[in-house]
Amino acid sequence: MTRVVVDVMLKPEILDPQGQAIQRALPSLGFDQVTAVRQGKHFELEVDGSDAGAVADQVARTLLANPVIEDFRVHVAD
Amino acid sequence: MTRVVVDVMLKPEILDPQGQAIQRALPSLGFDQVTAVRQGKHFELEVDGSDAGAVADQVARTLLANPVIEDFRVHVAD
């Protein structure tokens, strides 16, 4: 069994209102040093078999990300 | 400016209905090899100054994660 991590982010040209809301809240909490925030999704999959990375890539493409507006990265953890 | 990534996941003992919904959908899409899915949040911050990791850790603790039910990891990207 292999642990695979998939991170899904909005493409850079797509507005990210969640990230912007966080960024706007930070100065009033004392965090002036943070100049940009973008929020995405993080998935941890456990995959059986030898081709875990390829399976996770297909899962990400089919179900986890919307390739029109999102990019994803797959990392095989062990 | 330093890029810092913060990943926020529900603690292992907390139920994750989003992850379960994904996991239940996978066999009907042909992905029988995926035995577990957990979903969390992924943040990419740009932080000014030399103590970017420490600032991001404080931001995560204060605003990005609920430490009662969530764990977070901070990685300084460059």
PDB file of C-alpha atoms in Angstrom:
ATOM      1  CA  MET A   1       0.000   0.000   0.000  1.00  0.00           C
ATOM      2  CA  THR A   2       1.375   3.389  -1.014  1.00  0.00           C
ATOM      3  CA  ARG A   3       0.447   6.784   0.385  1.00  0.00           C
ATOM      4  CA  VAL A   4      -0.019   9.359  -2.340  1.00  0.00           C
ATOM      5  CA  VAL A   5      -0.647  13.067  -1.796  1.00  0.00           C
ATOM      6  CA  VAL A   6      -2.561  15.147  -4.334  1.00  0.00           C
ATOM      7  CA  ASP A   7      -2.593  18.942  -4.042  1.00  0.00           C
ATOM      8  CA  VAL A   8      -5.171  20.815  -6.103  1.00  0.00           C
ATOM      9  CA  MET A   9      -4.859  24.590  -6.618  1.00  0.00           C
ATOM     10  CA  LEU A  10      -6.802  27.059  -8.706  1.00  0.00           C
ATOM     11  CA  LYS A  11      -4.787  28.057 -11.783  1.00  0.00           C
ATOM     12  CA  PRO A  12      -2.844  31.290 -11.184  1.00  0.00           C
ATOM     13  CA  GLU A  13      -5.100  33.298 -13.507  1.00  0.00           C
ATOM     14  CA  ILE A  14      -8.279  32.275 -11.634  1.00  0.00           C
ATOM     15  CA  LEU A  15      -9.420  34.532  -8.761  1.00  0.00           C
ATOM     16  CA  ASP A  16      -9.237  32.909  -5.320  1.00  0.00           C
ATOM     17  CA  PRO A  17     -11.757  34.642  -3.021  1.00  0.00           C
ATOM     18  CA  GLN A  18     -11.022  32.300  -0.082  1.00  0.00           C
ATOM     19  CA  GLY A  19      -7.325  33.135  -0.210  1.00  0.00           C
ATOM     20  CA  GLN A  20      -8.096  36.830  -0.552  1.00  0.00           C
ATOM     21  CA  ALA A  21     -10.390  36.759   2.488  1.00  0.00           C
ATOM     22  CA  ILE A  22      -7.616  35.172   4.557  1.00  0.00           C
ATOM     23  CA  GLN A  23      -5.068  37.670   3.280  1.00  0.00           C
ATOM     24  CA  ARG A  24      -7.316  40.608   4.180  1.00  0.00           C
ATOM     25  CA  ALA A  25      -7.856  39.251   7.699  1.00  0.00           C
ATOM     26  CA  LEU A  26      -4.153  38.858   8.483  1.00  0.00           C
ATOM     27  CA  PRO A  27      -3.018  42.486   9.056  1.00  0.00           C
ATOM     28  CA  SER A  28      -5.640  43.014  11.756  1.00  0.00           C
ATOM     29  CA  LEU A  29      -4.302  39.907  13.505  1.00  0.00           C
ATOM     30  CA  GLY A  30      -0.769  41.298  13.439  1.00  0.00           C
ATOM     31  CA  PHE A  31       0.601  39.411  10.429  1.00  0.00           C
ATOM     32  CA  ASP A  32       1.772  42.204   8.128  1.00  0.00           C
ATOM     33  CA  GLN A  33       4.510  40.053   6.575  1.00  0.00           C
ATOM     34  CA  VAL A  34       2.140  37.804   4.603  1.00  0.00           C
ATOM     35  CA  THR A  35       1.833  39.301   1.109  1.00  0.00           C
ATOM     36  CA  ALA A  36      -0.213  36.623  -0.675  1.00  0.00           C
ATOM     37  CA  VAL A  37      -2.418  33.656   0.233  1.00  0.00           C
ATOM     38  CA  ARG A  38      -3.920  31.069  -2.075  1.00  0.00           C
ATOM     39  CA  GLN A  39      -6.070  28.203  -0.850  1.00  0.00           C
ATOM     40  CA  GLY A  40      -6.402  24.789  -2.427  1.00  0.00           C
ATOM     41  CA  LYS A  41      -7.268  21.225  -1.538  1.00  0.00           C
ATOM     42  CA  HIS A  42      -5.015  18.514  -0.156  1.00  0.00           C
ATOM     43  CA  PHE A  43      -5.862  14.820  -0.535  1.00  0.00           C
ATOM     44  CA  GLU A  44      -4.131  11.830   1.010  1.00  0.00           C
ATOM     45  CA  LEU A  45      -4.867   8.547  -0.778  1.00  0.00           C
ATOM     46  CA  GLU A  46      -3.849   5.014   0.101  1.00  0.00           C
ATOM     47  CA  VAL A  47      -3.402   3.013  -3.085  1.00  0.00           C
ATOM     48  CA  ASP A  48      -2.806  -0.728  -3.525  1.00  0.00           C
ATOM     49  CA  GLY A  49      -0.606  -2.082  -6.300  1.00  0.00           C
ATOM     50  CA  SER A  50       2.602  -1.028  -7.965  1.00  0.00           C
ATOM     51  CA  ASP A  51       1.394   1.848 -10.144  1.00  0.00           C
ATOM     52  CA  ALA A  52       0.110   4.026  -7.295  1.00  0.00           C
ATOM     53  CA  GLY A  53       1.341   7.290  -8.782  1.00  0.00           C
ATOM     54  CA  ALA A  54      -0.347   6.645 -12.121  1.00  0.00           C
ATOM     55  CA  VAL A  55      -3.594   5.592 -10.431  1.00  0.00           C
ATOM     56  CA  ALA A  56      -3.569   8.725  -8.253  1.00  0.00           C
ATOM     57  CA  ASP A  57      -2.892  10.867 -11.319  1.00  0.00           C
ATOM     58  CA  GLN A  58      -5.960   9.397 -13.022  1.00  0.00           C
ATOM     59  CA  VAL A  59      -8.076   9.834  -9.863  1.00  0.00           C
ATOM     60  CA  ALA A  60      -6.979  13.464  -9.603  1.00  0.00           C
ATOM     61  CA  ARG A  61      -7.766  14.123 -13.252  1.00  0.00           C
ATOM     62  CA  THR A  62     -11.164  12.386 -13.086  1.00  0.00           C
ATOM     63  CA  LEU A  63     -12.542  13.286  -9.682  1.00  0.00           C
ATOM     64  CA  LEU A  64     -10.378  15.556  -7.500  1.00  0.00           C
ATOM     65  CA  ALA A  65      -9.556  18.442  -9.816  1.00  0.00           C
ATOM     66  CA  ASN A  66     -11.458  20.415 -12.410  1.00  0.00           C
ATOM     67  CA  PRO A  67      -8.806  20.721 -15.131  1.00  0.00           C
ATOM     68  CA  VAL A  68     -10.521  23.762 -16.643  1.00  0.00           C
ATOM     69  CA  ILE A  69      -9.771  25.942 -13.618  1.00  0.00           C
ATOM     70  CA  GLU A  70      -7.429  23.878 -11.423  1.00  0.00           C
ATOM     71  CA  ASP A  71      -3.903  22.463 -11.532  1.00  0.00           C
ATOM     72  CA  PHE A  72      -2.875  19.437  -9.492  1.00  0.00           C
ATOM     73  CA  ARG A  73       0.353  17.853  -8.287  1.00  0.00           C
ATOM     74  CA  VAL A  74       0.791  14.202  -7.298  1.00  0.00           C
ATOM     75  CA  HIS A  75       3.535  13.149  -4.831  1.00  0.00           C
ATOM     76  CA  VAL A  76       4.117   9.505  -3.953  1.00  0.00           C
ATOM     77  CA  ALA A  77       4.913   9.620  -0.235  1.00  0.00           C
ATOM     78  CA  ASP A  78       6.621   6.232   0.323  1.00  0.00           C
TER      79      ASP A  78
ATOM     80  CA  MET B   1       9.976  36.799  -0.027  1.00  0.00           C
ATOM     81  CA  THR B   2       9.570  33.150   0.927  1.00  0.00           C
ATOM     82  CA  ARG B   3       6.909  30.717  -0.267  1.00  0.00           C
ATOM     83  CA  VAL B   4       5.516  28.657   2.585  1.00  0.00           C
ATOM     84  CA  VAL B   5       3.049  25.786   2.219  1.00  0.00           C
ATOM     85  CA  VAL B   6       0.640  24.890   5.025  1.00  0.00           C
ATOM     86  CA  ASP B   7      -1.324  21.621   4.848  1.00  0.00           C
ATOM     87  CA  VAL B   8      -4.251  21.240   7.245  1.00  0.00           C
ATOM     88  CA  MET B   9      -5.811  17.810   7.826  1.00  0.00           C
ATOM     89  CA  LEU B  10      -8.506  16.587  10.191  1.00  0.00           C
ATOM     90  CA  LYS B  11      -6.942  14.635  13.056  1.00  0.00           C
ATOM     91  CA  PRO B  12      -6.957  10.873  12.333  1.00  0.00           C
ATOM     92  CA  GLU B  13      -9.630  10.200  14.972  1.00  0.00           C
ATOM     93  CA  ILE B  14     -12.065  12.739  13.422  1.00  0.00           C
ATOM     94  CA  LEU B  15     -14.484  11.444  10.760  1.00  0.00           C
ATOM     95  CA  ASP B  16     -13.912  12.863   7.280  1.00  0.00           C
ATOM     96  CA  PRO B  17     -17.201  12.696   5.333  1.00  0.00           C
ATOM     97  CA  GLN B  18     -15.732  14.443   2.257  1.00  0.00           C
ATOM     98  CA  GLY B  19     -12.959  11.875   1.997  1.00  0.00           C
ATOM     99  CA  GLN B  20     -15.446   9.045   2.522  1.00  0.00           C
ATOM    100  CA  ALA B  21     -17.706  10.358  -0.241  1.00  0.00           C
ATOM    101  CA  ILE B  22     -14.758  10.398  -2.659  1.00  0.00           C
ATOM    102  CA  GLN B  23     -13.693   6.918  -1.594  1.00  0.00           C
ATOM    103  CA  ARG B  24     -17.211   5.537  -2.147  1.00  0.00           C
ATOM    104  CA  ALA B  25     -17.372   7.088  -5.629  1.00  0.00           C
ATOM    105  CA  LEU B  26     -14.080   5.587  -6.822  1.00  0.00           C
ATOM    106  CA  PRO B  27     -15.000   1.891  -7.411  1.00  0.00           C
ATOM    107  CA  SER B  28     -17.816   2.831  -9.784  1.00  0.00           C
ATOM    108  CA  LEU B  29     -15.290   4.897 -11.771  1.00  0.00           C
ATOM    109  CA  GLY B  30     -12.951   1.906 -12.047  1.00  0.00           C
ATOM    110  CA  PHE B  31     -10.499   2.778  -9.270  1.00  0.00           C
ATOM    111  CA  ASP B  32     -10.655  -0.291  -7.023  1.00  0.00           C
ATOM    112  CA  GLN B  33      -7.045   0.152  -5.850  1.00  0.00           C
ATOM    113  CA  VAL B  34      -7.733   3.226  -3.692  1.00  0.00           C
ATOM    114  CA  THR B  35      -8.356   1.980  -0.150  1.00  0.00           C
ATOM    115  CA  ALA B  36      -8.563   5.266   1.771  1.00  0.00           C
ATOM    116  CA  VAL B  37      -9.056   8.963   1.020  1.00  0.00           C
ATOM    117  CA  ARG B  38      -8.792  11.886   3.398  1.00  0.00           C
ATOM    118  CA  GLN B  39      -9.328  15.482   2.343  1.00  0.00           C
ATOM    119  CA  GLY B  40      -7.719  18.539   3.842  1.00  0.00           C
ATOM    120  CA  LYS B  41      -6.760  22.081   2.955  1.00  0.00           C
ATOM    121  CA  HIS B  42      -3.610  23.332   1.233  1.00  0.00           C
ATOM    122  CA  PHE B  43      -2.441  26.942   1.590  1.00  0.00           C
ATOM    123  CA  GLU B  44       0.376  28.706  -0.230  1.00  0.00           C
ATOM    124  CA  LEU B  45       1.591  31.854   1.539  1.00  0.00           C
ATOM    125  CA  GLU B  46       4.145  34.428   0.441  1.00  0.00           C
ATOM    126  CA  VAL B  47       5.886  35.825   3.504  1.00  0.00           C
ATOM    127  CA  ASP B  48       8.326  38.740   3.773  1.00  0.00           C
ATOM    128  CA  GLY B  49      11.189  38.716   6.255  1.00  0.00           C
ATOM    129  CA  SER B  50      13.611  36.140   7.567  1.00  0.00           C
ATOM    130  CA  ASP B  51      11.378  34.177   9.959  1.00  0.00           C
ATOM    131  CA  ALA B  52       8.855  33.059   7.331  1.00  0.00           C
ATOM    132  CA  GLY B  53       8.435  29.572   8.767  1.00  0.00           C
ATOM    133  CA  ALA B  54       7.688  30.882  12.257  1.00  0.00           C
ATOM    134  CA  VAL B  55       5.240  33.470  10.910  1.00  0.00           C
ATOM    135  CA  ALA B  56       3.443  30.813   8.840  1.00  0.00           C
ATOM    136  CA  ASP B  57       3.287  28.536  11.868  1.00  0.00           C
ATOM    137  CA  GLN B  58       1.581  31.304  13.858  1.00  0.00           C
ATOM    138  CA  VAL B  59      -0.808  32.093  10.979  1.00  0.00           C
ATOM    139  CA  ALA B  60      -1.725  28.404  10.693  1.00  0.00           C
ATOM    140  CA  ARG B  61      -2.331  28.121  14.430  1.00  0.00           C
ATOM    141  CA  THR B  62      -4.384  31.338  14.580  1.00  0.00           C
ATOM    142  CA  LEU B  63      -6.385  31.346  11.378  1.00  0.00           C
ATOM    143  CA  LEU B  64      -5.917  28.374   9.041  1.00  0.00           C
ATOM    144  CA  ALA B  65      -6.408  25.381  11.344  1.00  0.00           C
ATOM    145  CA  ASN B  66      -8.743  24.561  14.186  1.00  0.00           C
ATOM    146  CA  PRO B  67      -6.315  22.880  16.597  1.00  0.00           C
ATOM    147  CA  VAL B  68      -9.136  21.068  18.386  1.00  0.00           C
ATOM    148  CA  ILE B  69      -9.938  18.899  15.368  1.00  0.00           C
ATOM    149  CA  GLU B  70      -7.126  19.563  12.861  1.00  0.00           C
ATOM    150  CA  ASP B  71      -3.376  19.023  12.547  1.00  0.00           C
ATOM    151  CA  PHE B  72      -1.208  21.184  10.302  1.00  0.00           C
ATOM    152  CA  ARG B  73       2.226  20.956   8.708  1.00  0.00           C
ATOM    153  CA  VAL B  74       4.325  23.913   7.561  1.00  0.00           C
ATOM    154  CA  HIS B  75       6.938  23.524   4.783  1.00  0.00           C
ATOM    155  CA  VAL B  76       9.161  26.400   3.724  1.00  0.00           C
ATOM    156  CA  ALA B  77       9.358  26.022  -0.068  1.00  0.00           C
ATOM    157  CA  ASP B  78      12.472  28.098  -0.903  1.00  0.00           C
TER     158      ASP B  78
END
